Tab-separated table of C-alpha atoms and ligand atoms in Angstrom:
chain	number	residue	atom	x	y	z
A	1	MET	CA	89.278	103.417	83.202
A	2	THR	CA	85.531	104.189	83.096
A	3	SER	CA	83.603	103.699	85.880
A	4	PRO	CA	81.275	100.151	85.668
A	5	VAL	CA	77.673	100.132	86.134
A	6	PHE	CA	76.386	97.972	88.544
A	7	ALA	CA	73.125	97.014	89.435
A	8	PRO	CA	71.619	98.464	92.854
A	9	PHE	CA	71.307	96.104	95.705
A	10	PRO	CA	70.235	93.463	95.847
A	11	MET	CA	70.934	92.646	92.578
A	12	THR	CA	74.527	93.153	93.318
A	13	ARG	CA	75.325	91.559	96.806
A	14	PRO	CA	79.744	92.197	96.831
A	15	ARG	CA	79.243	89.138	99.815
A	16	ARG	CA	78.272	86.834	97.400
A	17	LEU	CA	81.819	86.986	96.093
A	18	ARG	CA	83.816	86.543	99.709
A	19	ALA	CA	81.368	84.060	100.554
A	20	GLN	CA	83.791	81.099	99.915
A	21	PRO	CA	87.729	80.794	100.018
A	22	TRP	CA	87.941	79.835	96.673
A	23	THR	CA	85.723	82.953	94.989
A	24	ARG	CA	88.034	84.990	97.187
A	25	SER	CA	91.198	84.051	95.605
A	26	MET	CA	89.907	83.361	92.150
A	27	VAL	CA	89.113	87.052	92.022
A	28	GLN	CA	91.977	88.572	94.123
A	29	GLU	CA	93.619	91.194	92.183
A	30	HIS	CA	97.281	91.598	93.730
A	31	GLU	CA	99.512	88.763	95.270
A	32	VAL	CA	102.733	88.461	96.658
A	33	THR	CA	104.740	86.349	95.287
A	34	VAL	CA	108.361	85.379	95.842
A	35	ASN	CA	109.557	87.042	93.412
A	36	ASP	CA	109.139	90.567	94.494
A	37	LEU	CA	111.125	90.573	97.020
A	38	ILE	CA	114.522	92.159	97.545
A	39	TRP	CA	115.881	91.161	101.357
A	40	PRO	CA	118.004	93.657	102.775
A	41	VAL	CA	121.068	92.797	105.157
A	42	PHE	CA	123.654	94.239	107.094
A	43	ILE	CA	127.168	93.280	106.701
A	44	CYS	CA	129.736	93.441	109.914
A	45	GLU	CA	133.598	92.449	110.204
A	46	GLY	CA	134.522	89.445	111.769
A	47	VAL	CA	134.264	85.429	110.949
A	48	ASP	CA	131.063	83.424	112.204
A	49	CYS	CA	129.663	86.435	113.665
A	50	GLU	CA	126.249	87.413	114.137
A	51	GLU	CA	125.224	90.788	115.816
A	52	PRO	CA	121.824	91.330	117.333
A	53	ILE	CA	120.481	95.012	116.125
A	54	ALA	CA	118.507	96.238	119.227
A	55	ALA	CA	116.101	98.556	117.409
A	56	MET	CA	115.239	95.488	115.041
A	57	PRO	CA	114.385	92.805	116.990
A	58	GLY	CA	114.586	89.474	114.773
A	59	VAL	CA	117.549	91.035	112.305
A	60	SER	CA	121.148	90.547	113.314
A	61	ARG	CA	124.339	92.342	111.322
A	62	LEU	CA	126.211	89.292	110.010
A	63	SER	CA	130.115	88.300	108.746
A	64	VAL	CA	130.742	87.826	105.181
A	65	ASP	CA	130.875	84.010	105.812
A	66	ARG	CA	127.070	84.004	107.308
A	67	ALA	CA	126.073	86.199	104.885
A	68	VAL	CA	126.817	83.753	102.128
A	69	ARG	CA	124.772	81.211	104.178
A	70	ALA	CA	121.844	83.710	104.369
A	71	ALA	CA	121.768	83.792	100.381
A	72	GLU	CA	121.922	80.501	100.310
A	73	ASN	CA	119.154	79.942	102.086
A	74	ALA	CA	117.461	82.685	100.309
A	75	ALA	CA	118.411	81.726	96.947
A	76	ASN	CA	116.805	78.199	97.812
A	77	LEU	CA	113.596	79.890	98.924
A	78	GLY	CA	113.647	81.712	94.971
A	79	ILE	CA	114.332	85.111	96.605
A	80	PRO	CA	115.801	87.023	93.624
A	81	CYS	CA	117.560	89.700	95.498
A	82	MET	CA	119.489	90.885	98.273
A	83	ALA	CA	120.398	94.155	99.479
A	84	LEU	CA	123.841	94.610	101.478
A	85	PHE	CA	124.816	97.134	103.742
A	86	PRO	CA	127.974	97.647	105.798
A	87	ASN	CA	128.424	98.421	109.466
A	88	THR	CA	132.261	99.586	108.483
A	89	PRO	CA	134.616	99.875	111.635
A	90	ASN	CA	134.536	103.565	112.649
A	91	ASP	CA	138.487	103.833	112.240
A	92	LYS	CA	137.151	103.386	108.706
A	93	ARG	CA	134.482	106.490	108.305
A	94	THR	CA	136.671	109.719	107.404
A	95	GLU	CA	135.504	113.237	106.160
A	96	ASP	CA	135.770	112.332	102.843
A	97	ALA	CA	134.451	109.009	102.761
A	98	GLU	CA	137.804	107.197	100.941
A	99	GLU	CA	136.435	103.643	102.234
A	100	ALA	CA	133.157	104.003	99.758
A	101	TRP	CA	135.344	103.105	96.764
A	102	ASN	CA	138.174	100.670	98.167
A	103	PRO	CA	137.642	97.288	96.717
A	104	ASP	CA	138.549	95.108	99.757
A	105	ASN	CA	135.484	97.157	101.796
A	106	LEU	CA	132.692	94.882	103.769
A	107	VAL	CA	130.045	95.310	101.016
A	108	ASN	CA	132.215	94.776	98.213
A	109	LYS	CA	134.307	91.326	100.356
A	110	ALA	CA	130.280	90.580	100.578
A	111	THR	CA	129.515	90.462	97.101
A	112	ARG	CA	132.242	88.824	95.674
A	113	ALA	CA	132.006	85.493	98.508
A	114	ILE	CA	128.091	85.353	97.789
A	115	LYS	CA	128.255	85.850	93.926
A	116	ALA	CA	131.043	82.422	93.998
A	117	ALA	CA	128.961	80.680	96.263
A	118	VAL	CA	125.720	81.174	94.764
A	119	PRO	CA	125.505	83.060	91.466
A	120	ASP	CA	122.318	82.928	90.884
A	121	ILE	CA	120.907	85.937	93.405
A	122	GLY	CA	121.284	89.156	92.385
A	123	ILE	CA	123.375	91.882	94.533
A	124	LEU	CA	121.838	95.449	95.117
A	125	LEU	CA	124.455	97.753	96.602
A	126	ASP	CA	123.504	101.340	97.889
A	127	VAL	CA	125.583	104.647	96.371
A	128	ALA	CA	125.759	106.738	98.843
A	129	LEU	CA	128.316	107.719	101.410
A	130	ASP	CA	126.514	107.413	105.138
A	131	PRO	CA	128.538	104.323	106.361
A	132	TYR	CA	131.696	105.222	105.437
A	133	SER	CA	131.536	109.226	106.403
A	134	ALA	CA	132.617	109.999	110.020
A	135	THR	CA	129.597	113.087	109.499
A	136	GLY	CA	127.196	110.636	108.838
A	137	HIS	CA	125.730	112.105	105.698
A	138	ASP	CA	125.312	110.432	102.499
A	139	GLY	CA	126.944	113.650	100.870
A	140	ILE	CA	130.322	115.087	101.303
A	141	VAL	CA	130.192	117.600	104.165
A	142	ARG	CA	131.964	121.012	103.571
A	143	GLY	CA	131.080	123.534	106.352
A	144	ASP	CA	127.782	123.692	106.437
A	145	GLU	CA	126.797	122.301	103.095
A	146	ILE	CA	126.239	118.576	101.600
A	147	VAL	CA	127.841	119.606	98.438
A	148	ASN	CA	126.408	118.019	95.479
A	149	ASP	CA	128.682	118.108	92.661
A	150	GLU	CA	131.562	117.075	94.398
A	151	THR	CA	129.781	114.249	95.808
A	152	LEU	CA	129.028	113.345	92.244
A	153	ILE	CA	132.864	112.305	91.632
A	154	ALA	CA	132.838	110.102	94.847
A	155	LEU	CA	129.860	108.513	94.282
A	156	GLU	CA	130.904	107.760	90.659
A	157	LYS	CA	134.003	106.067	91.963
A	158	GLN	CA	131.574	104.223	94.776
A	159	ALA	CA	129.544	102.940	92.151
A	160	LEU	CA	132.401	102.001	89.118
A	161	VAL	CA	134.336	99.562	92.139
A	162	GLN	CA	130.751	98.423	93.363
A	163	ALA	CA	130.192	97.155	89.692
A	164	GLU	CA	133.498	95.984	89.226
A	165	SER	CA	133.031	93.651	92.816
A	166	GLY	CA	129.771	91.741	90.726
A	167	CYS	CA	127.160	94.020	91.602
A	168	ASP	CA	124.337	94.135	89.582
A	169	ILE	CA	121.938	97.098	90.529
A	170	LEU	CA	123.320	99.736	91.827
A	171	GLY	CA	121.079	101.762	93.876
A	172	PRO	CA	122.099	105.641	93.964
A	173	SER	CA	120.189	106.282	97.665
A	174	ASP	CA	122.366	109.495	98.116
A	175	MET	CA	119.396	112.227	96.517
A	176	MET	CA	122.527	114.276	94.708
A	177	ASP	CA	120.974	116.246	91.727
A	178	GLY	CA	122.407	114.537	88.510
A	179	ARG	CA	123.649	111.455	89.886
A	180	ILE	CA	121.203	109.180	87.754
A	181	GLY	CA	123.136	110.219	84.193
A	182	TYR	CA	126.570	111.311	85.897
A	183	ILE	CA	126.759	106.935	86.949
A	184	ARG	CA	125.085	105.710	84.138
A	185	GLN	CA	127.737	107.704	82.088
A	186	ALA	CA	130.535	106.099	83.991
A	187	LEU	CA	129.433	102.764	83.770
A	188	GLU	CA	128.988	103.426	79.752
A	189	ALA	CA	132.370	104.628	79.717
A	190	ASN	CA	133.306	101.778	81.582
A	191	ASP	CA	132.491	98.603	80.062
A	192	PHE	CA	129.522	98.121	82.897
A	193	GLN	CA	126.699	98.564	80.176
A	194	ASN	CA	124.371	95.841	82.253
A	195	THR	CA	124.799	96.860	85.762
A	196	MET	CA	120.979	97.899	86.873
A	197	ILE	CA	120.310	100.707	88.572
A	198	MET	CA	117.310	101.039	90.386
A	199	ALA	CA	117.083	104.993	91.675
A	200	TYR	CA	116.581	105.511	95.055
A	201	ALA	CA	114.129	108.261	92.982
A	202	ALA	CA	111.180	109.507	95.810
A	203	LYS	CA	113.215	109.028	99.107
A	204	TYR	CA	111.717	111.505	101.559
A	205	ALA	CA	113.867	112.848	104.899
A	206	SER	CA	112.214	110.208	107.375
A	207	ALA	CA	112.156	109.713	110.935
A	208	PHE	CA	111.159	105.645	109.820
A	209	TYR	CA	114.914	105.317	109.046
A	210	GLY	CA	116.266	105.359	112.548
A	211	PRO	CA	116.589	101.665	113.482
A	212	PHE	CA	118.996	101.374	109.945
A	213	ARG	CA	121.083	103.941	111.317
A	214	GLU	CA	121.606	102.075	114.350
A	215	ALA	CA	122.199	99.254	112.183
A	216	VAL	CA	124.983	100.800	109.941
A	217	GLY	CA	126.375	102.572	113.214
A	218	ALA	CA	125.884	106.097	111.035
A	219	SER	CA	122.863	106.674	115.019
A	220	ALA	CA	126.214	108.465	116.420
A	221	THR	CA	128.233	110.094	113.405
A	222	LEU	CA	124.830	111.890	112.003
A	223	LYS	CA	125.554	115.828	112.366
A	224	GLY	CA	122.306	117.213	111.763
A	225	ASP	CA	119.676	116.076	109.593
A	226	LYS	CA	119.084	115.169	106.081
A	227	LYS	CA	116.655	118.084	104.642
A	228	THR	CA	118.501	119.134	102.204
A	229	TYR	CA	118.255	116.627	99.967
A	230	GLN	CA	115.736	114.064	100.714
A	231	MET	CA	112.442	115.146	99.889
A	232	ASN	CA	109.749	116.702	102.207
A	233	PRO	CA	107.330	114.313	103.571
A	234	GLY	CA	104.667	116.772	102.933
A	235	ASN	CA	104.904	116.946	98.780
A	236	THR	CA	104.205	114.265	96.119
A	237	ASP	CA	104.621	116.182	92.602
A	238	GLU	CA	107.799	117.148	93.502
A	239	ALA	CA	108.469	112.799	93.636
A	240	LEU	CA	107.035	113.028	89.809
A	241	LYS	CA	109.955	115.651	88.872
A	242	GLU	CA	112.464	113.302	91.027
A	243	ILE	CA	111.482	110.087	89.247
A	244	GLY	CA	110.753	111.380	86.034
A	245	MET	CA	114.202	112.979	86.112
A	246	ASP	CA	116.408	109.663	87.320
A	247	LEU	CA	114.250	107.969	84.166
A	248	ALA	CA	115.275	110.753	81.772
A	249	GLU	CA	118.911	110.249	83.076
A	250	GLY	CA	118.887	106.342	82.756
A	251	ALA	CA	116.947	104.623	85.735
A	252	ASP	CA	116.153	101.086	85.327
A	253	MET	CA	114.106	101.005	88.043
A	254	ILE	CA	112.857	103.422	90.389
A	255	MET	CA	112.305	103.181	93.853
A	256	VAL	CA	109.723	104.922	96.892
A	257	LYS	CA	111.319	105.183	100.343
A	258	PRO	CA	109.904	104.585	102.858
A	259	GLY	CA	106.879	102.058	101.882
A	260	MET	CA	103.881	102.051	103.516
A	261	PRO	CA	103.040	105.619	105.049
A	262	TYR	CA	103.685	106.660	100.775
A	263	LEU	CA	101.323	104.492	99.047
A	264	ASP	CA	100.139	107.377	97.528
A	265	ILE	CA	103.499	108.033	96.203
A	266	CYS	CA	103.728	104.787	95.175
A	267	CYS	CA	100.452	104.767	92.990
A	268	ARG	CA	101.178	107.810	91.284
A	269	ALA	CA	104.726	106.923	90.198
A	270	LYS	CA	103.477	103.632	88.730
A	271	ASP	CA	100.576	105.313	87.175
A	272	ALA	CA	102.671	108.158	85.675
A	273	TYR	CA	105.489	106.163	84.291
A	274	GLY	CA	105.001	102.382	83.968
A	275	ALA	CA	108.408	102.168	84.858
A	276	PRO	CA	109.298	98.985	87.291
A	277	THR	CA	108.386	100.760	90.626
A	278	PHE	CA	109.727	99.398	93.877
A	279	ALA	CA	109.054	100.529	97.879
A	280	TYR	CA	111.357	100.172	100.339
A	281	GLN	CA	109.309	98.980	103.427
A	282	VAL	CA	112.219	100.626	106.109
A	283	SER	CA	113.857	99.916	109.168
A	284	GLY	CA	111.402	101.546	110.986
A	285	GLU	CA	108.406	99.733	109.259
A	286	TYR	CA	109.934	96.682	110.065
A	287	SER	CA	110.435	97.404	113.808
A	288	MET	CA	107.206	99.035	114.345
A	289	LEU	CA	105.592	95.754	113.221
A	290	ALA	CA	108.001	93.277	114.704
A	291	GLY	CA	107.442	95.014	118.331
A	292	ALA	CA	103.801	95.078	118.133
A	293	CYS	CA	104.119	91.112	117.018
A	294	ASN	CA	106.395	90.488	120.188
A	295	ASN	CA	104.139	91.866	122.422
A	296	ASP	CA	101.402	89.814	120.674
A	297	TRP	CA	99.346	93.149	119.812
A	298	LEU	CA	99.534	91.706	116.134
A	299	ASP	CA	99.658	88.366	114.155
A	300	ARG	CA	103.345	88.113	112.722
A	301	PRO	CA	102.550	86.029	109.421
A	302	ARG	CA	99.094	87.666	108.618
A	303	VAL	CA	100.588	91.163	108.990
A	304	ILE	CA	103.793	90.246	106.853
A	305	GLU	CA	101.386	89.479	104.222
A	306	GLU	CA	98.652	92.166	104.626
A	307	ALA	CA	101.215	94.762	104.693
A	308	LEU	CA	103.179	93.770	101.634
A	309	THR	CA	99.957	92.659	100.102
A	310	CYS	CA	99.350	96.487	99.970
A	311	PHE	CA	102.149	97.364	97.913
A	312	LYS	CA	101.464	95.204	94.750
A	313	ARG	CA	97.589	96.962	95.300
A	314	ALA	CA	99.624	100.312	95.079
A	315	GLY	CA	101.363	99.424	91.766
A	316	CYS	CA	105.088	98.031	93.051
A	317	ASP	CA	106.391	95.503	91.214
A	318	GLY	CA	108.766	94.586	94.375
A	319	ILE	CA	109.196	95.119	97.634
A	320	LEU	CA	112.836	95.691	99.681
A	321	THR	CA	111.267	94.307	103.393
A	322	TYR	CA	113.714	92.849	106.006
A	323	PHE	CA	110.431	90.179	106.538
A	324	ALA	CA	111.496	88.921	102.918
A	325	VAL	CA	112.301	85.701	104.212
A	326	GLU	CA	109.357	85.318	106.657
A	327	MET	CA	107.511	86.076	103.524
A	328	ALA	CA	108.835	83.296	101.092
A	329	GLU	CA	108.477	80.686	104.178
A	330	ILE	CA	104.783	82.041	104.252
A	331	ILE	CA	104.577	81.904	100.430
A	332	ALA	CA	106.253	78.380	100.448
A	333	ASP	CA	103.746	76.923	102.983
A	334	ARG	CA	100.616	78.405	100.597
A	335	THR	CA	101.452	75.892	97.847
B	401	PBG	C1	121.817	105.767	102.998
B	401	PBG	C2	120.197	104.625	103.311
B	401	PBG	C3	119.213	105.186	104.449
B	401	PBG	C4	118.390	103.493	104.259
B	401	PBG	C5	118.621	102.999	102.981
B	401	PBG	N1	119.933	103.678	102.532
B	401	PBG	C6	119.267	105.427	105.542
B	401	PBG	C7	119.045	107.212	105.210
B	401	PBG	O1	118.893	107.524	104.241
B	401	PBG	O2	119.657	107.930	106.282
B	401	PBG	C8	116.960	103.396	104.778
B	401	PBG	C9	116.753	102.184	105.454
B	401	PBG	C10	116.102	101.511	106.442
B	401	PBG	O3	115.606	102.478	107.363
B	401	PBG	O4	115.458	100.484	106.442
B	401	PBG	N2	121.536	106.420	102.158
């Protein structure tokens, strides 16, 4: 973009455009709409159950029937998509994470139930082994190594079972090399041409995932850290490489994760590729804001709206956020 030439002060007074609410909104460049929101929801066993998550005040795990009610509410608010994450019972977590491709595991059951009751809401499911593996890792562990190519075989099985259960968007979040192409080919070969892939393309080894691991019960199981597959927070060029590879392998959409501390990555990704770009405002970001709001240190609706608007400004087309329902209500109140 060429730099515009501005007349010097006093001919140019930027405050003129900010003087009244109607001019401020008339010249506003970016705005969050309900179409931009993807709502992550944690699923637990049981019937008519809600389990509060201590590290995420205000967020609970929902049993499948409650998740269906939640989906109805989200759809009524106009939220286009939900992302489901399971808290797998500990006795189903194994070395090789077989529960990940059980057609009746928690997320597949929840997907079928939601699709039956609320067909118009999209369902996004993670492709990664961490909620199912005894090690808490996203891949299969052999000795000290999270093995790449053997993990791809497991991810393919998981992806196909999820597609079969009616999942609209697969979100490979495992950061194994080559997984997007591998999964895309498997989908093509099995008549799932229309299943979308949102690649967790630039996913960093972040401390901001802490509360999520409590929510899916993986904090206790995780041995070591995820630095051999998730990215180093000090890198940006590497994010463009990861995103470029995932798009070349057949991703429909890409994601940057975490969100707000990584807005520079969102911006570079959108500029470089012009692909549908999403950010995940992760659990730690939620908990920081919710914790401060609960102490009356921040104004909750204002800080939610500002934080989510910043993602749009950075170039994101949408945001995965635990505030999705609250944001949708804020938007509904606006009109
Ligand atoms: C698992 C996964 C994680 C998140 C989404 N999928 C955690 C991790 O990689 O350890 C984090 C989401 C959040 O913190 O809200 N692959």
